[in-house]
CSV table of C-alpha atoms and ligand atoms in Angstrom, one decimal:
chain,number,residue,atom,x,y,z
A,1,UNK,CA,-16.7,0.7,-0.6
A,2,UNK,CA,-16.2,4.3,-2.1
A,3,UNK,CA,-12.9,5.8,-2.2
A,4,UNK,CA,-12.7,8.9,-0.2
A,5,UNK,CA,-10.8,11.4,-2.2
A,6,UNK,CA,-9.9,13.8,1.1
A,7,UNK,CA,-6.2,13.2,1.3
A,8,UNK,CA,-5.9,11.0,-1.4
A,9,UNK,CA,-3.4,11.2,-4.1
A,10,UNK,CA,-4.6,11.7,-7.3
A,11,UNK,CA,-2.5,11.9,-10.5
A,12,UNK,CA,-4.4,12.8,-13.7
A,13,UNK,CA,-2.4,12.8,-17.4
A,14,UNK,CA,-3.6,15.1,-19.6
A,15,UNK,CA,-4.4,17.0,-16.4
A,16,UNK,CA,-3.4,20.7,-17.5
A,17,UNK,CA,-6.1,21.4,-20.0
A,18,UNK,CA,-10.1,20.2,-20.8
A,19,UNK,CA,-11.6,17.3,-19.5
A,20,UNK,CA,-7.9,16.4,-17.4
A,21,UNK,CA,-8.1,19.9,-16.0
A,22,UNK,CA,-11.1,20.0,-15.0
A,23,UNK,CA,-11.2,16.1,-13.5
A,24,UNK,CA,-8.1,17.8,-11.1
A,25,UNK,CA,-10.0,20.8,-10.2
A,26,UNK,CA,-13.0,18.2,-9.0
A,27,UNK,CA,-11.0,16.0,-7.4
A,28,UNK,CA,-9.0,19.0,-5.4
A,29,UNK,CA,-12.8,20.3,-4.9
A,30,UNK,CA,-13.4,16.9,-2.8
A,31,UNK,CA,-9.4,17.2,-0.7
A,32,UNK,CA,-7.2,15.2,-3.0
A,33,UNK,CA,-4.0,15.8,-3.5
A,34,UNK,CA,-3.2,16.3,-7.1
A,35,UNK,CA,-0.4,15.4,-9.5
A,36,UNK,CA,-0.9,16.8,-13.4
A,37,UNK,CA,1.3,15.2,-15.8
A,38,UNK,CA,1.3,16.3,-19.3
A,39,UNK,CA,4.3,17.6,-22.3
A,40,UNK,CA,4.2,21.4,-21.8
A,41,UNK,CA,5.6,23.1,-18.9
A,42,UNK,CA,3.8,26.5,-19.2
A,43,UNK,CA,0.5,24.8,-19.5
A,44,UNK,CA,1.2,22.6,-16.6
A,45,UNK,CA,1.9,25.6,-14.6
A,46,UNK,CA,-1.2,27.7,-15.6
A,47,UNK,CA,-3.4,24.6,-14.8
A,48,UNK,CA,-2.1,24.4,-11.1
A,49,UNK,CA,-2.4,27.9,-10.4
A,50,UNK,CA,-6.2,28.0,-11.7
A,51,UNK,CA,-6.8,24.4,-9.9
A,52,UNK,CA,-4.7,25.8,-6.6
A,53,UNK,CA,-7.9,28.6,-6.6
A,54,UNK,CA,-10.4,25.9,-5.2
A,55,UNK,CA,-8.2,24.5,-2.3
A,56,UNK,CA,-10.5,23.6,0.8
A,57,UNK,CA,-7.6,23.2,3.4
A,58,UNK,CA,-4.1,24.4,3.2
A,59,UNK,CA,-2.3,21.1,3.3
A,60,UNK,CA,-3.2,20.2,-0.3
A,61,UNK,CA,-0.6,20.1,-2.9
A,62,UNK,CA,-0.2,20.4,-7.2
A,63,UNK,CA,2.1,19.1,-8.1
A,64,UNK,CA,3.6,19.1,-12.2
A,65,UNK,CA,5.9,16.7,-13.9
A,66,UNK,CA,6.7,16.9,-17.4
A,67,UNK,CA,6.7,13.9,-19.6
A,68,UNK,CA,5.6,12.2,-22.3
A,69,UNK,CA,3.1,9.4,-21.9
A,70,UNK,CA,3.3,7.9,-24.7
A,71,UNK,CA,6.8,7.5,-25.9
A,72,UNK,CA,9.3,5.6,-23.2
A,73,UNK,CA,7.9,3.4,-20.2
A,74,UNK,CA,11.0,4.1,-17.9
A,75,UNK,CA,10.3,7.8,-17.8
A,76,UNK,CA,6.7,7.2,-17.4
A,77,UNK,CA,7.8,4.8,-14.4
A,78,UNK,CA,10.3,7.4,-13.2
A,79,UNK,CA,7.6,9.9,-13.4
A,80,UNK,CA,5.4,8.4,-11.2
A,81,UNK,CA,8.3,7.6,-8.4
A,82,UNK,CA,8.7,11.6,-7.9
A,83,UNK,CA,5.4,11.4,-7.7
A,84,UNK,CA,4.9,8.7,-5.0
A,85,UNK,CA,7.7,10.4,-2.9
A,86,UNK,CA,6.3,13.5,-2.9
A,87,UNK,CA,2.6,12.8,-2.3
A,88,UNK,CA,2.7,9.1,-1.2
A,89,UNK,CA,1.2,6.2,-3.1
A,90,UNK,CA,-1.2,6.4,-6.1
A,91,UNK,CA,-4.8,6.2,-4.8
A,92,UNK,CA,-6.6,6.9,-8.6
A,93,UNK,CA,-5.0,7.4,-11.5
A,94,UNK,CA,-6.9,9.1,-14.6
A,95,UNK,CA,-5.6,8.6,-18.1
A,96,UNK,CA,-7.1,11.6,-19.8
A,97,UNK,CA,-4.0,12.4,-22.2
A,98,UNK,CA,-5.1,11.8,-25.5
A,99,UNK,CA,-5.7,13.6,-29.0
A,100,UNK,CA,-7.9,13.3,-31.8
A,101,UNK,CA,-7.2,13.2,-35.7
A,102,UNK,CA,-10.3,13.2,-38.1
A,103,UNK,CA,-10.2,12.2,-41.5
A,104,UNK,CA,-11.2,9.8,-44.5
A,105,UNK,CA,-9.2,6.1,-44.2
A,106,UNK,CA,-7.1,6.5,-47.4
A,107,UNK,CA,-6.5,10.7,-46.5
A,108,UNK,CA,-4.8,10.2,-43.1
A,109,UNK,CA,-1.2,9.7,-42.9
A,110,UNK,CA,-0.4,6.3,-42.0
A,111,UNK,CA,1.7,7.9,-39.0
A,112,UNK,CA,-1.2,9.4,-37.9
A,113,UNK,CA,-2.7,5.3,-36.8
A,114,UNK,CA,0.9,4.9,-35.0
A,115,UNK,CA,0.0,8.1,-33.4
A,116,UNK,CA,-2.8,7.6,-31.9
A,117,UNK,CA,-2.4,4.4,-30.8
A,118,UNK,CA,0.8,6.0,-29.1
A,119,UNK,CA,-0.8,8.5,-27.1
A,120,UNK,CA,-4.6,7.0,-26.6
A,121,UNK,CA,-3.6,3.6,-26.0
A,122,UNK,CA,0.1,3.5,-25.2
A,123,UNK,CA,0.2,6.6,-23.3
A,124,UNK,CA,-2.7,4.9,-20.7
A,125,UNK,CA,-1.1,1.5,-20.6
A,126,UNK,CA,2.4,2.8,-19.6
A,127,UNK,CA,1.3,4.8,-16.5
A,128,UNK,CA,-1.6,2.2,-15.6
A,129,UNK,CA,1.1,-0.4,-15.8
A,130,UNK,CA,3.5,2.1,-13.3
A,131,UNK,CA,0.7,2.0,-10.4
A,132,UNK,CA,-0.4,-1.5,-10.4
A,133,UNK,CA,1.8,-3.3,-8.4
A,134,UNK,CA,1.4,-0.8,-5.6
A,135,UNK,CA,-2.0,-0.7,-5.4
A,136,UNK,CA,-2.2,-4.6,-5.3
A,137,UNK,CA,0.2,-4.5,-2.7
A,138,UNK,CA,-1.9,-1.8,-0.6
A,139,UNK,CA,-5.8,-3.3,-1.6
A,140,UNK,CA,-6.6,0.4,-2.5
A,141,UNK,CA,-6.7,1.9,-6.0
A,142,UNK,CA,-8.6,3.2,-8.7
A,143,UNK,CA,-7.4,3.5,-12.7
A,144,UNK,CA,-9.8,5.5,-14.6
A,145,UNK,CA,-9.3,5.5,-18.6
A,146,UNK,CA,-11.0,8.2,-21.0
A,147,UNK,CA,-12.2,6.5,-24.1
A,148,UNK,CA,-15.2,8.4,-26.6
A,149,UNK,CA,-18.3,7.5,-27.6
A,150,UNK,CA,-16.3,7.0,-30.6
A,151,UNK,CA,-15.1,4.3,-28.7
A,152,UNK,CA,-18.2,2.4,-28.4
A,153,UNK,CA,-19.3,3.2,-32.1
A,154,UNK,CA,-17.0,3.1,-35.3
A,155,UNK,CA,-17.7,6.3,-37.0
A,156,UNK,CA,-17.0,7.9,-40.4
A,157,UNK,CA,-14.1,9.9,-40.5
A,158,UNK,CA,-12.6,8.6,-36.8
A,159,UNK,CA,-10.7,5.0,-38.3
A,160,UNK,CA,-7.6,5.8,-36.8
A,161,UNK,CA,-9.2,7.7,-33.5
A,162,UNK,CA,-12.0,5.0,-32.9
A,163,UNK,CA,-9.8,2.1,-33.1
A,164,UNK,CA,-7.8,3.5,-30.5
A,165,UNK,CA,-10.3,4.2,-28.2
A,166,UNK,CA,-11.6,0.6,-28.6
A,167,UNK,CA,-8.1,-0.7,-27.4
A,168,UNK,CA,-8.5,0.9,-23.9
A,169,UNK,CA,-11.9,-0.8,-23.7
A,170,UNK,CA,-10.0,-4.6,-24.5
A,171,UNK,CA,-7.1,-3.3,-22.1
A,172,UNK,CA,-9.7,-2.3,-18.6
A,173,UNK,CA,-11.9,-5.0,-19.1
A,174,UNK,CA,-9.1,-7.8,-18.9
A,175,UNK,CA,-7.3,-5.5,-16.4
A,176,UNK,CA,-10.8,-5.3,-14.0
A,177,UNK,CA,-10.7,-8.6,-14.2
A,178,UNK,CA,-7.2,-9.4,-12.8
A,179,UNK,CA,-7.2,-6.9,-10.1
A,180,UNK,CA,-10.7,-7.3,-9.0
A,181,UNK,CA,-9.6,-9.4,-5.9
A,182,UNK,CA,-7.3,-7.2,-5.0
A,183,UNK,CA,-9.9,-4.2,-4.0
A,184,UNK,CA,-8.6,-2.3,-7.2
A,185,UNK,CA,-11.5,-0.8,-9.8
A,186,UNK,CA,-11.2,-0.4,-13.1
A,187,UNK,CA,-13.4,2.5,-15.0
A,188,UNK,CA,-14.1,3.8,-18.7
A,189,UNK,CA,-15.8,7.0,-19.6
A,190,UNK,CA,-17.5,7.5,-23.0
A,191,UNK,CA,-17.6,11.4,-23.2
A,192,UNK,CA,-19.3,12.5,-26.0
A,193,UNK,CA,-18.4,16.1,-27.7
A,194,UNK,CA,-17.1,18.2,-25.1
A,195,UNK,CA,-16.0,21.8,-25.2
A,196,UNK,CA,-12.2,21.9,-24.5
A,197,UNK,CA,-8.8,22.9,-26.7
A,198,UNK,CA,-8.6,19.5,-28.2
A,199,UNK,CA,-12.2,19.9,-29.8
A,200,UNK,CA,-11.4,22.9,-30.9
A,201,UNK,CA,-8.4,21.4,-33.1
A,202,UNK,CA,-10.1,18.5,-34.1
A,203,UNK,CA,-13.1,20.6,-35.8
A,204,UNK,CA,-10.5,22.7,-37.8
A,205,UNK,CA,-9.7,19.6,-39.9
A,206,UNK,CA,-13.3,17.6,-39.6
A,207,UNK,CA,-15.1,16.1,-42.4
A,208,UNK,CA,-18.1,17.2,-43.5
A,209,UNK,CA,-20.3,13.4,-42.6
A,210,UNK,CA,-18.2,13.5,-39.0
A,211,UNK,CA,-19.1,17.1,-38.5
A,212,UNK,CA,-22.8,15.8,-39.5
A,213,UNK,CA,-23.1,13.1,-37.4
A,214,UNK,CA,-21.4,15.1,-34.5
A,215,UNK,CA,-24.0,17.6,-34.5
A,216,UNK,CA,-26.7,14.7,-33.8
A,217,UNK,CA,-25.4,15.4,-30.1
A,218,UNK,CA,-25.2,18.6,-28.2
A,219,UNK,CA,-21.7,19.5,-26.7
A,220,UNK,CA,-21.2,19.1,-23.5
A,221,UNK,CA,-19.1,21.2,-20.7
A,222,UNK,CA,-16.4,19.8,-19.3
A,223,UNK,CA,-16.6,20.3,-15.8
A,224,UNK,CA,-20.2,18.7,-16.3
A,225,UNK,CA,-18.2,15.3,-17.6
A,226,UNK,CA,-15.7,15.4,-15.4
A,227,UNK,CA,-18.0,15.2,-12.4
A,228,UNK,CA,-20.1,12.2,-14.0
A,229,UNK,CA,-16.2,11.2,-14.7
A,230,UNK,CA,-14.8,11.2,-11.2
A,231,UNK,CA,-18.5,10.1,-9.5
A,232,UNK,CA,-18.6,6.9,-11.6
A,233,UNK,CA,-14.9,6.0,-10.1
A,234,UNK,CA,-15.5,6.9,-6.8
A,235,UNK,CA,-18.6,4.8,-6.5
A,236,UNK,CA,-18.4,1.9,-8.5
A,237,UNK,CA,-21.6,1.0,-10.1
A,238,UNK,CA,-22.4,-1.7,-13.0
A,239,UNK,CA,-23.4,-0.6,-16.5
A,240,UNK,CA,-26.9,-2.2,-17.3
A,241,UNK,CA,-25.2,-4.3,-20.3
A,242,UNK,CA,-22.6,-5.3,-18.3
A,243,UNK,CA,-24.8,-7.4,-16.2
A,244,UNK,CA,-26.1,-9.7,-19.0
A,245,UNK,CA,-22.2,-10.8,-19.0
A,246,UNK,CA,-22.2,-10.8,-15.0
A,247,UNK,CA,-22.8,-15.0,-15.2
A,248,UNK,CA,-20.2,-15.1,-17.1
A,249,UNK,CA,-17.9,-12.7,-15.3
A,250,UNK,CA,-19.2,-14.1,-12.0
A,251,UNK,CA,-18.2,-17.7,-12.7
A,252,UNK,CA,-14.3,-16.2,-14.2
A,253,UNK,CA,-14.2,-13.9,-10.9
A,254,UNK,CA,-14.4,-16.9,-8.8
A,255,UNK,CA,-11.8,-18.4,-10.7
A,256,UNK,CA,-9.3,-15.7,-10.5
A,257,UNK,CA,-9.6,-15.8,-6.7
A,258,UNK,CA,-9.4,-19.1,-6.5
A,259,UNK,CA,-6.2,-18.9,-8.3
A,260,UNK,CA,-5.1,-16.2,-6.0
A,261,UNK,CA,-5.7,-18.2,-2.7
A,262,UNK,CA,-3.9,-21.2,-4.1
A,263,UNK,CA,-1.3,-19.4,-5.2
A,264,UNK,CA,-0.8,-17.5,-1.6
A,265,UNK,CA,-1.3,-20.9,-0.2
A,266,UNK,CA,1.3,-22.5,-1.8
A,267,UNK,CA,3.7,-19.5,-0.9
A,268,UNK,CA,3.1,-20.0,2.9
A,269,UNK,CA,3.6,-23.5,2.5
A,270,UNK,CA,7.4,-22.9,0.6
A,271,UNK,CA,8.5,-20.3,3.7
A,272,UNK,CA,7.8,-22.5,6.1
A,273,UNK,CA,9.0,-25.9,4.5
B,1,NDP,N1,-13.2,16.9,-26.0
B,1,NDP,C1,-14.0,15.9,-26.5
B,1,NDP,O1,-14.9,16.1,-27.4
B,1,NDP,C2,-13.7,14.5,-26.1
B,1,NDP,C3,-12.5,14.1,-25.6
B,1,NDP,N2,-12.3,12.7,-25.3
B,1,NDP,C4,-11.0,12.3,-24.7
B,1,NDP,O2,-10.7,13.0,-23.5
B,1,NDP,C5,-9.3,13.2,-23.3
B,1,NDP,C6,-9.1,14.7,-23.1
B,1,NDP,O3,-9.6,15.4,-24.2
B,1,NDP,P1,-9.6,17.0,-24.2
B,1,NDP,O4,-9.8,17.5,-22.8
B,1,NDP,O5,-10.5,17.4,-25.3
B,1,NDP,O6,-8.1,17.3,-24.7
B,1,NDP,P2,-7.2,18.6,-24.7
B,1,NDP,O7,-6.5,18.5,-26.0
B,1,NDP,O8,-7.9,19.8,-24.3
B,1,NDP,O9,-6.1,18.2,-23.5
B,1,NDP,C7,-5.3,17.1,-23.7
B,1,NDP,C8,-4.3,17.0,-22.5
B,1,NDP,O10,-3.5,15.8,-22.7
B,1,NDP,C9,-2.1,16.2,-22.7
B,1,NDP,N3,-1.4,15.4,-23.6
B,1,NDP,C10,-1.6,15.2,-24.9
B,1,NDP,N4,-0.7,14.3,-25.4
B,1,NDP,C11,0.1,14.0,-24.4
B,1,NDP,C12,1.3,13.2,-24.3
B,1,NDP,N5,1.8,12.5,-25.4
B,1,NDP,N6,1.9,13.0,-23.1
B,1,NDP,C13,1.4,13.7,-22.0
B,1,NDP,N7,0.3,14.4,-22.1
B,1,NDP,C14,-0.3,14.6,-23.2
B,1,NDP,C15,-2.1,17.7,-23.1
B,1,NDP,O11,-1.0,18.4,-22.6
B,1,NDP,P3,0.3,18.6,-23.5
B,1,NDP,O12,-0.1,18.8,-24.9
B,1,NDP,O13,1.1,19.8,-22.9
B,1,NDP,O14,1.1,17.3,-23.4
B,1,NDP,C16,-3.4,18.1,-22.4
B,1,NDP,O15,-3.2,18.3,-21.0
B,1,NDP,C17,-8.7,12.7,-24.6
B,1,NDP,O16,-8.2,11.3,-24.4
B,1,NDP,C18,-9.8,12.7,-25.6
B,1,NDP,O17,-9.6,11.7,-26.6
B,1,NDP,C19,-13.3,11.8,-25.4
B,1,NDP,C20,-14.5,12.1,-25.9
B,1,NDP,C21,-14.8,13.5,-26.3
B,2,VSD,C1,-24.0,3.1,-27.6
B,2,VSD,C2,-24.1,4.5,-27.3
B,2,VSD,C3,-23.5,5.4,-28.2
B,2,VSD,C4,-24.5,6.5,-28.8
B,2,VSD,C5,-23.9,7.4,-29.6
B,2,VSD,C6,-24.3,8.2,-30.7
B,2,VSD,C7,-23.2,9.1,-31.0
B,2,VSD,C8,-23.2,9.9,-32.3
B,2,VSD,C9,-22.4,11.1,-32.2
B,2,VSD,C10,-21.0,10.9,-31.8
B,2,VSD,C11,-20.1,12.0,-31.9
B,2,VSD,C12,-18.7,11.7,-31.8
B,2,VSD,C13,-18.1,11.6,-30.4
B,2,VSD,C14,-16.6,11.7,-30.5
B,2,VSD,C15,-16.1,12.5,-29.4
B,2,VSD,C16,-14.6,12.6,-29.4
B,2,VSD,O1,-14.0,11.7,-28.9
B,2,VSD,C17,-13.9,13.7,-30.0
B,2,VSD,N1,-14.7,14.9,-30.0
B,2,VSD,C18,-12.6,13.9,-29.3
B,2,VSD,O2,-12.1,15.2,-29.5
């Protein structure tokens, strides 16, 4: 059954500037309620006033916390508290913080691989990990993580980039699979190029093959992904090569139910004995 996004809350990271931005402004198009989380305050607060623009009623509500995704889970947590106070529980979350360094294996900075997997990986599993119980609880939710097509595909110059865009694949397919039951759904976008801030600061530094091989692909706009984005997680469709798996999934769904009724069982039975 499709979420409905009128009155929902909706907290996107990343959510003051490119795709993030523009993922809020669509969902705020549709009646959510919005909460941006990203580092810098100023940006934060230009985002909401240019989101606040398209407002269709005058209940709705940005709201913008400051934080860090990627370095401490308690403030992450904490973060998303306020946030559930102030605009009730988490309906969808988007991970769309994230950052891209290009460069040949042996030129990037081995801090740049911790990076990365900091903010693209890290920085989705910590407020992922912050909503989950609640949206169990309630039977409602949707968690949508950004990956790349550079997720999908190992390319030249993205070593550090591409493996951490592979990790949020690992992480929402074993996820999907454990909240299933529950009425929670799991997506992952592939955006290709897209024209925002962060492409603009990954071309200044790009290597000559990955600038090559980008340019195989047009660029696309960013409102134009974030629509696909936030249609794809409303309405929760199957991939065509995820159904040569579906046996396979099928057979390990009904297994993870089963294990859910047996284990609810079993609870019943130890209140009342
Ligand atoms: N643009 C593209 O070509 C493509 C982008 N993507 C992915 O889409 C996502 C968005 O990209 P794009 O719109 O280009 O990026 P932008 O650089 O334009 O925006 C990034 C957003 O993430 C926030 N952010 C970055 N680091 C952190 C952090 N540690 N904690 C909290 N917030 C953070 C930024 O705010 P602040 O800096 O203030 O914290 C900003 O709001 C990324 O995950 C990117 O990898 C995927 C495919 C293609
Ligand atoms: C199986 C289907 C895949 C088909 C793809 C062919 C793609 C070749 C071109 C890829 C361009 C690189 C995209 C990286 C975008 C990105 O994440 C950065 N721009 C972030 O800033």
């Amino acid at each position: 059954k499709p979420l409905g996004l009128p009155g929902a809350h909706v907290v996107v990271t990343g959510g003051s500037s490119g795709i993030g931005k523009c993922i809020a402004i669509e969902c705020y198009k549709q009646g959510a309620f919005i909460t941006l989380v990203a580092r810098n305050e100023d940006k934060l607060l230009q985002a909401k006033k240019e989101i606040e623009k398209h407002s269709i009623n005058d209940k709705q509500v940005v709201l913008c916390i400051s934080v860090d995704v990627s370095q401490d889970y308690n403030q992450v947590e904490n973060v998303i508290k306020q946030a559930q106070e102030k605009l009730g529980p988490v309906d969808m979350l988007v991970n769309c913080a994230g950052t891209s360094v290009s460069g040949k294996f042996e030129d990037l900075e081995v801090s740049t691989f911790e990076r990365l997997m900091s903010i693209n990986y890290l920085g989705s599993v910590y407020p992922s990990r912050a909503v989950i119980t609640t949206m169990k609880e309630r039977r409602v939710g949707r968690i949508v993580f950004v990956s790349s097509q550079a997720g999908q595909l190992g390319l030249f110059g993205f070593t550090a980039y591409s493996a951490s865009k592979f990790a949020i694949r690992g992480l929402a397919e074993a996820l999907q699979m454990e909240v299933k039951p529950y009425n929670v759904y799991i997506t992952v976008a592939y955006p290709p190029d897209t024209d925002t801030p962060g492409f603009a600061e990954e071309n200044r530094t790009k290597p000559l093959e990955t600038r090559l091989i980008s340019e195989t692909t047009s660029v696309c706009k960013p409102e134009q992904v974030a629509k696909q984005i936030v249609k794809d997680a409303i309405v929760v469709t199957m991939g065509l090569f995820r159904t040569i798996a579906l046996f396979y999934l099928g057979s390990f769904d009904s297994i993870v139910r089963r294990c859910m009724m047996q284990r609810e069982k079993s609870e019943i039975a130890n209140k009342t004995a």
